[in-house]
PDB file of C-alpha atoms in Angstrom:
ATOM      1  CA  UNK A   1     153.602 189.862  91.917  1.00 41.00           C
ATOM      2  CA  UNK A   2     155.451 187.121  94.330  1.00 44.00           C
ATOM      3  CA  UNK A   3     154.877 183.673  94.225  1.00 49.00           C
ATOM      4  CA  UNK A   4     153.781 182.339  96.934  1.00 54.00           C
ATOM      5  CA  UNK A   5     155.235 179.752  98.803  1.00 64.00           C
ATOM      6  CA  UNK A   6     155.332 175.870  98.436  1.00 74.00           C
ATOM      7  CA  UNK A   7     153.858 175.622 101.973  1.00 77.00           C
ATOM      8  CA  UNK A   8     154.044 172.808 104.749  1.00 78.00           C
ATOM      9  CA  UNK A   9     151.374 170.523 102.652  1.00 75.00           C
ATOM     10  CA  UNK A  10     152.497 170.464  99.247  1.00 83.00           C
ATOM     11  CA  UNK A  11     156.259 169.536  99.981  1.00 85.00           C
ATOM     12  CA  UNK A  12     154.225 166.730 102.859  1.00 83.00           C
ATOM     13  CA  UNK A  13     151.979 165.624  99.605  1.00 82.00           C
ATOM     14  CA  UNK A  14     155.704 165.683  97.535  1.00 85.00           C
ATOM     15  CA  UNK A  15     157.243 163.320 100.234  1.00 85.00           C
ATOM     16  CA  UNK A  16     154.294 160.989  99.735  1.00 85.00           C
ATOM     17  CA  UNK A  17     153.538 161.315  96.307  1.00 87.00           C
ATOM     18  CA  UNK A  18     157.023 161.450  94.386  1.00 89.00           C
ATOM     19  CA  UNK A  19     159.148 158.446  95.149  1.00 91.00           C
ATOM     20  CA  UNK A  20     156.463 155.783  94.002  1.00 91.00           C
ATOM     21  CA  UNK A  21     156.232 157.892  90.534  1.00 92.00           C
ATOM     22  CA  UNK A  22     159.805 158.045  90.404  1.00 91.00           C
ATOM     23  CA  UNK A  23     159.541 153.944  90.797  1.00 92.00           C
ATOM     24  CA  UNK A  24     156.684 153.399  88.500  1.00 92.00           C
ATOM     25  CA  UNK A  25     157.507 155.973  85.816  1.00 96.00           C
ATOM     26  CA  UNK A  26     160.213 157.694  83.470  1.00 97.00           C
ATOM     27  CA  UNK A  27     160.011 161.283  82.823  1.00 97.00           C
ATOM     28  CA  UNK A  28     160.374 163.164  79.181  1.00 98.00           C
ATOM     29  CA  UNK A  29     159.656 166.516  80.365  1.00 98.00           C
ATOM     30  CA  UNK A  30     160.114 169.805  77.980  1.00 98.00           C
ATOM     31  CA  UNK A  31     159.039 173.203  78.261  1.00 98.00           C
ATOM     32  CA  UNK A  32     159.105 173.904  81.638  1.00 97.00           C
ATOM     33  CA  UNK A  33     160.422 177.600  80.451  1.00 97.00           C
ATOM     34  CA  UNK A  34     157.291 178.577  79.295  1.00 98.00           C
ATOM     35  CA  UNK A  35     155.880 178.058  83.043  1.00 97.00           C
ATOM     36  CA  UNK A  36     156.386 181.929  84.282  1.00 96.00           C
ATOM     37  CA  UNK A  37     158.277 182.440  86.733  1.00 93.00           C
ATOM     38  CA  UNK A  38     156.502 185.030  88.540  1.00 94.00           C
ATOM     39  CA  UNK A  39     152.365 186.371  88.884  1.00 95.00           C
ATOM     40  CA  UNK A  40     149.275 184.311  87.924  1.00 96.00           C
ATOM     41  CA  UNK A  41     148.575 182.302  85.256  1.00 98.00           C
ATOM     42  CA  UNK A  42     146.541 179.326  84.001  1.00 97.00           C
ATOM     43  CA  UNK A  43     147.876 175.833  82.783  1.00 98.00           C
ATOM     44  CA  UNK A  44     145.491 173.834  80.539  1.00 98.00           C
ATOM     45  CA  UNK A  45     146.210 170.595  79.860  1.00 98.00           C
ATOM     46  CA  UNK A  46     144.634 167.191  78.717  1.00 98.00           C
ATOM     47  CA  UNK A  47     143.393 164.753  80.640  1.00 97.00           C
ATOM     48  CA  UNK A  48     143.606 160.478  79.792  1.00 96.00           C
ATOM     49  CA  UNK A  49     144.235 158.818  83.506  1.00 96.00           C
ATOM     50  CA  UNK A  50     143.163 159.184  86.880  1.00 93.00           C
ATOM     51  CA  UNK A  51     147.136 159.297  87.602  1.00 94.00           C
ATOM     52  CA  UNK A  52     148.317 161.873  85.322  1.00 95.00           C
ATOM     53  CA  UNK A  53     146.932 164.318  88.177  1.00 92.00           C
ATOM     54  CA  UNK A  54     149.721 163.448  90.530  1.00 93.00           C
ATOM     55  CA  UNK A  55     152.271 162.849  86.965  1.00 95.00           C
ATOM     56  CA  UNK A  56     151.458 166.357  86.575  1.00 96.00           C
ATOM     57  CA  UNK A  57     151.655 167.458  89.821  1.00 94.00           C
ATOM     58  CA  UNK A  58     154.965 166.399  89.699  1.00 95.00           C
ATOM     59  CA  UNK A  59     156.368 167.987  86.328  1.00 96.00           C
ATOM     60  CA  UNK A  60     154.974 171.655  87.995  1.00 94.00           C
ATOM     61  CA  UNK A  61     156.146 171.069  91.071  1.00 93.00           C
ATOM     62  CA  UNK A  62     159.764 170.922  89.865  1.00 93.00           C
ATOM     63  CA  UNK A  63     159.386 173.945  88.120  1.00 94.00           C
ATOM     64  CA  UNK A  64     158.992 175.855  91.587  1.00 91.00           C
ATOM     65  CA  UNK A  65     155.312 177.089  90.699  1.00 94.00           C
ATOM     66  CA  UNK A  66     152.981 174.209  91.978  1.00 92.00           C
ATOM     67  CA  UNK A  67     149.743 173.867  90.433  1.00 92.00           C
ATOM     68  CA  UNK A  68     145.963 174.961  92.317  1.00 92.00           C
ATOM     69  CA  UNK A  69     143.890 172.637  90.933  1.00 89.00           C
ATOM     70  CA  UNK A  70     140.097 172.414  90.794  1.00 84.00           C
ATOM     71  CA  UNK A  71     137.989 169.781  92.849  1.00 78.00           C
ATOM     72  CA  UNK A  72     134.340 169.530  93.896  1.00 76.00           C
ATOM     73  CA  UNK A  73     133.753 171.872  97.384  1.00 76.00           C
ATOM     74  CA  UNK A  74     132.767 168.720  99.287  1.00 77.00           C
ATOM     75  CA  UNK A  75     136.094 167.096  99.022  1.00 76.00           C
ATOM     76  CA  UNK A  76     137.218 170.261 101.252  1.00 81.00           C
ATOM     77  CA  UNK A  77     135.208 169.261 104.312  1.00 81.00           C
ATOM     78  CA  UNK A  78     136.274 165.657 104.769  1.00 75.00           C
ATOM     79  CA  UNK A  79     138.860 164.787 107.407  1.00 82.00           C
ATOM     80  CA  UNK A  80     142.517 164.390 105.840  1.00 79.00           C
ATOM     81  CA  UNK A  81     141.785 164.655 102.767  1.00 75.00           C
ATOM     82  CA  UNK A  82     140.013 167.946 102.884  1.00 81.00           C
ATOM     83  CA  UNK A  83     142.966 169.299 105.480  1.00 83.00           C
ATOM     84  CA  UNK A  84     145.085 168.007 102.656  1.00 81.00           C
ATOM     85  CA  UNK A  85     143.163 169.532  99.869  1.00 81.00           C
ATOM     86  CA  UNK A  86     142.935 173.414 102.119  1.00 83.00           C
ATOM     87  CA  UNK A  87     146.793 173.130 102.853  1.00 82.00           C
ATOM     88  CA  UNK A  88     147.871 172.433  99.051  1.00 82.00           C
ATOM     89  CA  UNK A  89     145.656 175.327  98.361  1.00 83.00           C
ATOM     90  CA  UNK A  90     143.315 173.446  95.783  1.00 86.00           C
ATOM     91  CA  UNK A  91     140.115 175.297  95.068  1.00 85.00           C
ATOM     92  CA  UNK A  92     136.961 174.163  95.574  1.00 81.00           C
ATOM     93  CA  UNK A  93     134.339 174.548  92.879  1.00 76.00           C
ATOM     94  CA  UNK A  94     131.015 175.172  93.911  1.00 71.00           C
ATOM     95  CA  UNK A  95     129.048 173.623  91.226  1.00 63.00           C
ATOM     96  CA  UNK A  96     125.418 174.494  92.610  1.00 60.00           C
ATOM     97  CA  UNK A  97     126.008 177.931  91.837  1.00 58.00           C
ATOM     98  CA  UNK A  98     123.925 178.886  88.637  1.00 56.00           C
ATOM     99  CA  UNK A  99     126.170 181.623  87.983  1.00 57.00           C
ATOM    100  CA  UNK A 100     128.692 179.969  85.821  1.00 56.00           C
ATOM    101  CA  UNK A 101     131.400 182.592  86.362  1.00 61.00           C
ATOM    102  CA  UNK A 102     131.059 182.619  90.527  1.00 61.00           C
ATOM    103  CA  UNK A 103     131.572 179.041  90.718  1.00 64.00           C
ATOM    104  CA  UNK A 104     135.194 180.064  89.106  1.00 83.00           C
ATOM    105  CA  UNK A 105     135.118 182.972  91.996  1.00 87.00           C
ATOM    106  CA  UNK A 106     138.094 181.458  93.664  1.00 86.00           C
ATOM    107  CA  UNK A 107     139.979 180.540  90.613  1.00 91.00           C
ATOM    108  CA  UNK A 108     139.764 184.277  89.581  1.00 93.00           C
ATOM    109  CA  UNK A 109     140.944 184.982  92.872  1.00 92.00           C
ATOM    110  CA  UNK A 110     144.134 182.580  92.619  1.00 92.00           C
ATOM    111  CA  UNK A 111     144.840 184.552  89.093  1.00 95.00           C
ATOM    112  CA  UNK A 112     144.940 187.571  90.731  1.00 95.00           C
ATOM    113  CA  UNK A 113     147.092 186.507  93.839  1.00 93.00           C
ATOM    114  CA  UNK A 114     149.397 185.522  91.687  1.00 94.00           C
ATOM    115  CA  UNK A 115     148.750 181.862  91.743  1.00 93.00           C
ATOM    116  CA  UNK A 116     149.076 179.049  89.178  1.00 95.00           C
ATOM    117  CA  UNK A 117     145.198 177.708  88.456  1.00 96.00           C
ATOM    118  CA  UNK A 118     145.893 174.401  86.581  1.00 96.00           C
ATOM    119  CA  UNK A 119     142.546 173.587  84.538  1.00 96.00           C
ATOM    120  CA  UNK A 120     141.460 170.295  82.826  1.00 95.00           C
ATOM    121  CA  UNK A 121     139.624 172.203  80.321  1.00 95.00           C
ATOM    122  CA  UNK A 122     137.955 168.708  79.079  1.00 95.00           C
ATOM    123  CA  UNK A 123     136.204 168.414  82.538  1.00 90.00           C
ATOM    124  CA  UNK A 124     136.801 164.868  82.339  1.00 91.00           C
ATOM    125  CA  UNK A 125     138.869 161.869  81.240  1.00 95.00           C
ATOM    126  CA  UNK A 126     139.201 162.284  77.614  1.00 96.00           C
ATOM    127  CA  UNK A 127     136.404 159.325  75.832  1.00 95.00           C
ATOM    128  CA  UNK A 128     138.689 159.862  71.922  1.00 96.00           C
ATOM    129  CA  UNK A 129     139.118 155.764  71.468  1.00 95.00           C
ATOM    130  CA  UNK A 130     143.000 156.525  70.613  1.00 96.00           C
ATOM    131  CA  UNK A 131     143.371 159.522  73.585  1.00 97.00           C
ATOM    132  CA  UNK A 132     143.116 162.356  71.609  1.00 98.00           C
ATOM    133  CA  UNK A 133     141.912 165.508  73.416  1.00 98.00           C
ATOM    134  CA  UNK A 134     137.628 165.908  73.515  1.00 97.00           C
ATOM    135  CA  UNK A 135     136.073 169.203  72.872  1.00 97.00           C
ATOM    136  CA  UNK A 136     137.060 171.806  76.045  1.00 96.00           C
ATOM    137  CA  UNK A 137     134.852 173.386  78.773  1.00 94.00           C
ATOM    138  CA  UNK A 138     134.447 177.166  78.834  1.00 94.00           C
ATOM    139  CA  UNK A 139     135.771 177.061  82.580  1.00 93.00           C
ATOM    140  CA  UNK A 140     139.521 177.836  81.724  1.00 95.00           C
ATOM    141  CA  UNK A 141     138.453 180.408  79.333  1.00 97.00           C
ATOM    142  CA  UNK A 142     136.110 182.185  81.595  1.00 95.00           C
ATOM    143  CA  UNK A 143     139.270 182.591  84.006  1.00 95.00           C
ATOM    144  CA  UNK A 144     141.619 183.722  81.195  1.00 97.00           C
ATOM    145  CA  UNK A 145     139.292 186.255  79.554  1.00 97.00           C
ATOM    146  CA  UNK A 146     138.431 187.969  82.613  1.00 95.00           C
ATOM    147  CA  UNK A 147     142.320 188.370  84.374  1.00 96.00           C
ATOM    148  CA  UNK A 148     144.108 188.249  81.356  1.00 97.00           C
ATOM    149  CA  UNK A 149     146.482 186.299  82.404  1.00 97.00           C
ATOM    150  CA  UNK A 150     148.789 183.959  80.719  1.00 98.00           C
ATOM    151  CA  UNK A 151     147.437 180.753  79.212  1.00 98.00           C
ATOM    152  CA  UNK A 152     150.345 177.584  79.388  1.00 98.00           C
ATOM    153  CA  UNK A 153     148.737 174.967  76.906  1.00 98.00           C
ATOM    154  CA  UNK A 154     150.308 171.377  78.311  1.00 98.00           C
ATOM    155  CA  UNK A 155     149.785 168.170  76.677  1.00 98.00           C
ATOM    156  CA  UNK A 156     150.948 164.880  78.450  1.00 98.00           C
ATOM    157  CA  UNK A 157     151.147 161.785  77.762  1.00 98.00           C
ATOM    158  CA  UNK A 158     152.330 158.059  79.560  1.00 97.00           C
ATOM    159  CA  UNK A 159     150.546 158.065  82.440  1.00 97.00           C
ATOM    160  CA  UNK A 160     147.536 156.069  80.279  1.00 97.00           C
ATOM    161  CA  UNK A 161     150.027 153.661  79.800  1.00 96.00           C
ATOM    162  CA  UNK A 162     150.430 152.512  82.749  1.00 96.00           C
ATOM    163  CA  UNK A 163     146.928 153.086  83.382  1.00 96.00           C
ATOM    164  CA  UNK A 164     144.144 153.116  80.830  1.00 94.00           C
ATOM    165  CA  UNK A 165     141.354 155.550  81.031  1.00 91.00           C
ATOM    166  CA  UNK A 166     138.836 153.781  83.468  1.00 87.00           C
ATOM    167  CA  UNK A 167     140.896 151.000  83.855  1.00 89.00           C
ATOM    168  CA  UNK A 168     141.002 149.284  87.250  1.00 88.00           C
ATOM    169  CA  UNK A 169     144.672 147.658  87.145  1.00 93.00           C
ATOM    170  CA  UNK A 170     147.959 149.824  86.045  1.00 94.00           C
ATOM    171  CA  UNK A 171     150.121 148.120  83.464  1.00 94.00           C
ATOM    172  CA  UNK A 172     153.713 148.384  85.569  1.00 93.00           C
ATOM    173  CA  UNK A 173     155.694 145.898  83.269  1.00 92.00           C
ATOM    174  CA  UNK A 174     157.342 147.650  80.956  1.00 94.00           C
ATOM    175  CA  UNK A 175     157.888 150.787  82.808  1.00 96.00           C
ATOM    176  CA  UNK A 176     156.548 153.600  80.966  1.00 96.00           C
ATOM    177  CA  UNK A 177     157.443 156.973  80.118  1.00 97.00           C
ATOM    178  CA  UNK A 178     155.204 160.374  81.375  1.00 98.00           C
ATOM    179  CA  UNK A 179     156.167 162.790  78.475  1.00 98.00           C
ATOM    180  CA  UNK A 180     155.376 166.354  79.022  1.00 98.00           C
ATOM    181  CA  UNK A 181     155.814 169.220  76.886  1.00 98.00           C
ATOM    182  CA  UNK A 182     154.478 173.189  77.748  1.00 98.00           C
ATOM    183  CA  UNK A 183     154.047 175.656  75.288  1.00 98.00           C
ATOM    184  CA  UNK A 184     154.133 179.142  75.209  1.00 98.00           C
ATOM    185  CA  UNK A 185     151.116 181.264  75.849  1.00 98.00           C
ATOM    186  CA  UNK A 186     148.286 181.192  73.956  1.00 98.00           C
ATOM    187  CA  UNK A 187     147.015 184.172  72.487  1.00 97.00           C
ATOM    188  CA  UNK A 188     143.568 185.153  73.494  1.00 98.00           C
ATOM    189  CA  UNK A 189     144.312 189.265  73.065  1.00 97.00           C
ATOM    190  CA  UNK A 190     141.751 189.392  70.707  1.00 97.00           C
ATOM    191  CA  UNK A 191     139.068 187.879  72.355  1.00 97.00           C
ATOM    192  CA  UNK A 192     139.700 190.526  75.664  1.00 96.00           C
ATOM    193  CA  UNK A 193     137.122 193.240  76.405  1.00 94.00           C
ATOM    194  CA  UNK A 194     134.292 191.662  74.661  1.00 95.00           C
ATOM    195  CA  UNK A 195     131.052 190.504  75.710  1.00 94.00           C
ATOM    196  CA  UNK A 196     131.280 187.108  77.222  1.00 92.00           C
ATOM    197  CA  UNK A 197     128.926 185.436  75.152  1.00 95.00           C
ATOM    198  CA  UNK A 198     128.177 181.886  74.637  1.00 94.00           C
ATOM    199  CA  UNK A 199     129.954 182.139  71.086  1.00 97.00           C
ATOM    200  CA  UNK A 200     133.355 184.168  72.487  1.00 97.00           C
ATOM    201  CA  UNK A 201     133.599 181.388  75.200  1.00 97.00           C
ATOM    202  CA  UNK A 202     133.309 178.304  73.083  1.00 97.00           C
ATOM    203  CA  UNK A 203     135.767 179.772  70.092  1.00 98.00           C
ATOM    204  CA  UNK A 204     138.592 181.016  72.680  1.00 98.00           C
ATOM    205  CA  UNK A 205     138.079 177.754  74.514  1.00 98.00           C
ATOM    206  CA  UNK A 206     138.399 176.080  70.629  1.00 98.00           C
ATOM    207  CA  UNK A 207     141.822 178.008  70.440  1.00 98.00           C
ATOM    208  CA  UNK A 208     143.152 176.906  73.632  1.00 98.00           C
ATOM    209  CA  UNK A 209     142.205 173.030  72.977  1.00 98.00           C
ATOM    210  CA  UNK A 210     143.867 173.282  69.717  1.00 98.00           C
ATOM    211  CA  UNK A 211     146.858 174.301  71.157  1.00 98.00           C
ATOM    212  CA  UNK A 212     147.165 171.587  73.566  1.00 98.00           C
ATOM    213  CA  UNK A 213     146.363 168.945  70.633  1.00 98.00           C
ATOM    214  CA  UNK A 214     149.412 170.632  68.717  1.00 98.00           C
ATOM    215  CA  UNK A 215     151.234 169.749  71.410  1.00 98.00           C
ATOM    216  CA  UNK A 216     150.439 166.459  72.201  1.00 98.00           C
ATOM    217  CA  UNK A 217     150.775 165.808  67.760  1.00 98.00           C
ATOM    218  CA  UNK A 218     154.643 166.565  68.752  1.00 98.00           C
ATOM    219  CA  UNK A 219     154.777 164.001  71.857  1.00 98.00           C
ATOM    220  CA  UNK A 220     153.017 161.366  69.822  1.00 98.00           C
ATOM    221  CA  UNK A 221     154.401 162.275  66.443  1.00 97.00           C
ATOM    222  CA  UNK A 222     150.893 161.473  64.774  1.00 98.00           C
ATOM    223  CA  UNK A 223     148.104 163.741  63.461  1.00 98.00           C
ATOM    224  CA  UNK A 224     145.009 164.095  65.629  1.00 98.00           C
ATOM    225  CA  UNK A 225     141.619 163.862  64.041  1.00 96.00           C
ATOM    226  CA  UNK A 226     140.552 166.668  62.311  1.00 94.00           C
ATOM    227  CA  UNK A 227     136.967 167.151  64.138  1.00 96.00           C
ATOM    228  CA  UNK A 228     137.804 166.831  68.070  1.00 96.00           C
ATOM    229  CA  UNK A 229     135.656 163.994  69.744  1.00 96.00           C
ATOM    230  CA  UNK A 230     132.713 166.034  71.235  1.00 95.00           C
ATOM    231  CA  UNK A 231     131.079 163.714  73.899  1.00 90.00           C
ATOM    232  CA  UNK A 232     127.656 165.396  73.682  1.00 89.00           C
ATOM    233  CA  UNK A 233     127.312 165.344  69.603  1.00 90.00           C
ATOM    234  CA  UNK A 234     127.796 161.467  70.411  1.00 87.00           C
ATOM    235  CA  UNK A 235     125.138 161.266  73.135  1.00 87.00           C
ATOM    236  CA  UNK A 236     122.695 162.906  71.026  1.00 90.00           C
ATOM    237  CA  UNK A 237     123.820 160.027  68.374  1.00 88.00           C
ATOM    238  CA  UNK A 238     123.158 157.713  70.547  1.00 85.00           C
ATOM    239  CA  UNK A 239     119.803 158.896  71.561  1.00 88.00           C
ATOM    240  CA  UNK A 240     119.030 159.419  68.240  1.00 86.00           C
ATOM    241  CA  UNK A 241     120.224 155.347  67.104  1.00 87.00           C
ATOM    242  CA  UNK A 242     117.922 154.445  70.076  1.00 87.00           C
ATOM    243  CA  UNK A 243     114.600 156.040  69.379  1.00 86.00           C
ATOM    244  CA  UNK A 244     114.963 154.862  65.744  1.00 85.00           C
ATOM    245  CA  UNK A 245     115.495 151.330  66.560  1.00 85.00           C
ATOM    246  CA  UNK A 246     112.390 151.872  69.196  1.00 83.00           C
ATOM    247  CA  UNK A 247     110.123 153.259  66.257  1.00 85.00           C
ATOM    248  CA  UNK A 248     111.671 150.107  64.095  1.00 84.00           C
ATOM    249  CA  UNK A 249     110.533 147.952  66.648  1.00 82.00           C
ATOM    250  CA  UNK A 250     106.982 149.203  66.943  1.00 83.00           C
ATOM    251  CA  UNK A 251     106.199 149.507  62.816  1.00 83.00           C
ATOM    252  CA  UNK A 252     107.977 145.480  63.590  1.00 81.00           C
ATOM    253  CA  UNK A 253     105.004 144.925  66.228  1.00 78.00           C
ATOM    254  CA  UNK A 254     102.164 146.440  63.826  1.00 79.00           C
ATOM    255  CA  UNK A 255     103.278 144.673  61.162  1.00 75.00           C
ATOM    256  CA  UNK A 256     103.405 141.030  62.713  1.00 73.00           C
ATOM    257  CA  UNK A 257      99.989 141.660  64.478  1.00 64.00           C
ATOM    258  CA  UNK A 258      98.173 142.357  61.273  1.00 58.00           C
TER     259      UNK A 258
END
């Protein structure tokens, strides 16, 4: 299947966008032959700063097969930014829906058009204290197992540098260094014409995370924790600390006022 075409808005966003990350940022960029050159596919990659979307952006672009990538529907509807957002051809994710494979409808779609669907399978920026990769959503998996496309595992890693998850001011002195590095497809054959369960989705979303951490072990050259950081093991941790010390606190109360 064709690729389709840059289009009027992405090379407009690429004028915008590219000369201040050429400014602020060196590029160490590998593997951009494992990004296929033709029909749809999926790149999964890690997530650490609300600028390695645009970093990113960049590293595809170049490649000739620019990346769709996900963003709440309401973003669509609002003035430039949503004109920008239908003209790059980003997809909108309906997140009301209750059917957990329709609201990735129009990824599927992309797939099959022959599109590049560019997932952040952590949902969010990653919370690992030392920016190691957080258990995945089942989102990019969902999308995989039913096209069967190709799955291009991507870590990154530099544009936390020059600015820190959740940080409000970038770091610009020393210039840093956005290093990228694709890897070939991961294989997911095995997990294809099965039920969809829970289980499947979680272990082929496991494999696919993995793969990206391998990756980003080679930028980094240092060993990523053995258990992945898994945000909602710690918020039931938390909840758990909390009701204890609560129930501490009352036996503290009974005690004193006997």
């Amino acid at each position: 299947m064709p690729r389709r075409r840059i289009g009027f808005w992405y090379r407009f966003a690429a004028v915008l966008c590219k000369p201040p990350l050429v400014v602020l940022i060196k590029r160490d960029w590998r593997g951009m032959e494992n990004i296929p050159a033709e029909g749809g596919f999926i790149t999964a990659v890690n997530h650490n700063s609300h600028v390695d979307p645009f970093a990113y952006a960049h590293y595809q672009y170049n490649t000739g097969r620019v990346p769709r990538f996900l963003a709440k529907a309401g973003l669509f509807k609002k003035g430039f930014v949503g004109a920008a957002m239908r003209g790059t051809g980003q997809i909108p994710v309906y997140r009301e829906s209750t059917d957990a494979l329709s609201a990735f409808r129009a990824a599927i779609d992309a797939v099959e058009r022959g599109e590049c669907v560019a997932f952040y399978p952590e949902g969010t920026l990653t919370r690992d204290p030392d920016g190691w990769p957080m258990t995945g959503k089942t989102g990019a998996a969902r999308v995989a197992l039913q096209t069967k496309c190709p799955v291009i595992p991507v870590a990154q890693w530099g544009a936390n540098e020059l600015l820190p998850p959740y940080a409000k001011k970038p770091n610009l002195l020393p210039r840093k260094t956005h290093r990228v590095l694709a890897g070939p497809p991961v294989d997911l054959s095995r997990f294809y014409d099965r039920e969809m369960s829970p289980e499947l989705l979680k272990e082929a979303t496991e494999v696919i995370m993995a793969a990206i951490t391998a990756l980003l072990e080679e930028i980094r050259g240092a060993k990523a924790p053995k258990k992945p950081y898994d945000p909602r093991e710690v918020r039931i941790a938390q909840r758990r600390r909390a009701a204890e010390a609560e129930r501490a606190k009352v036996r503290q109360e009974k005690g004193q006022g006997t």
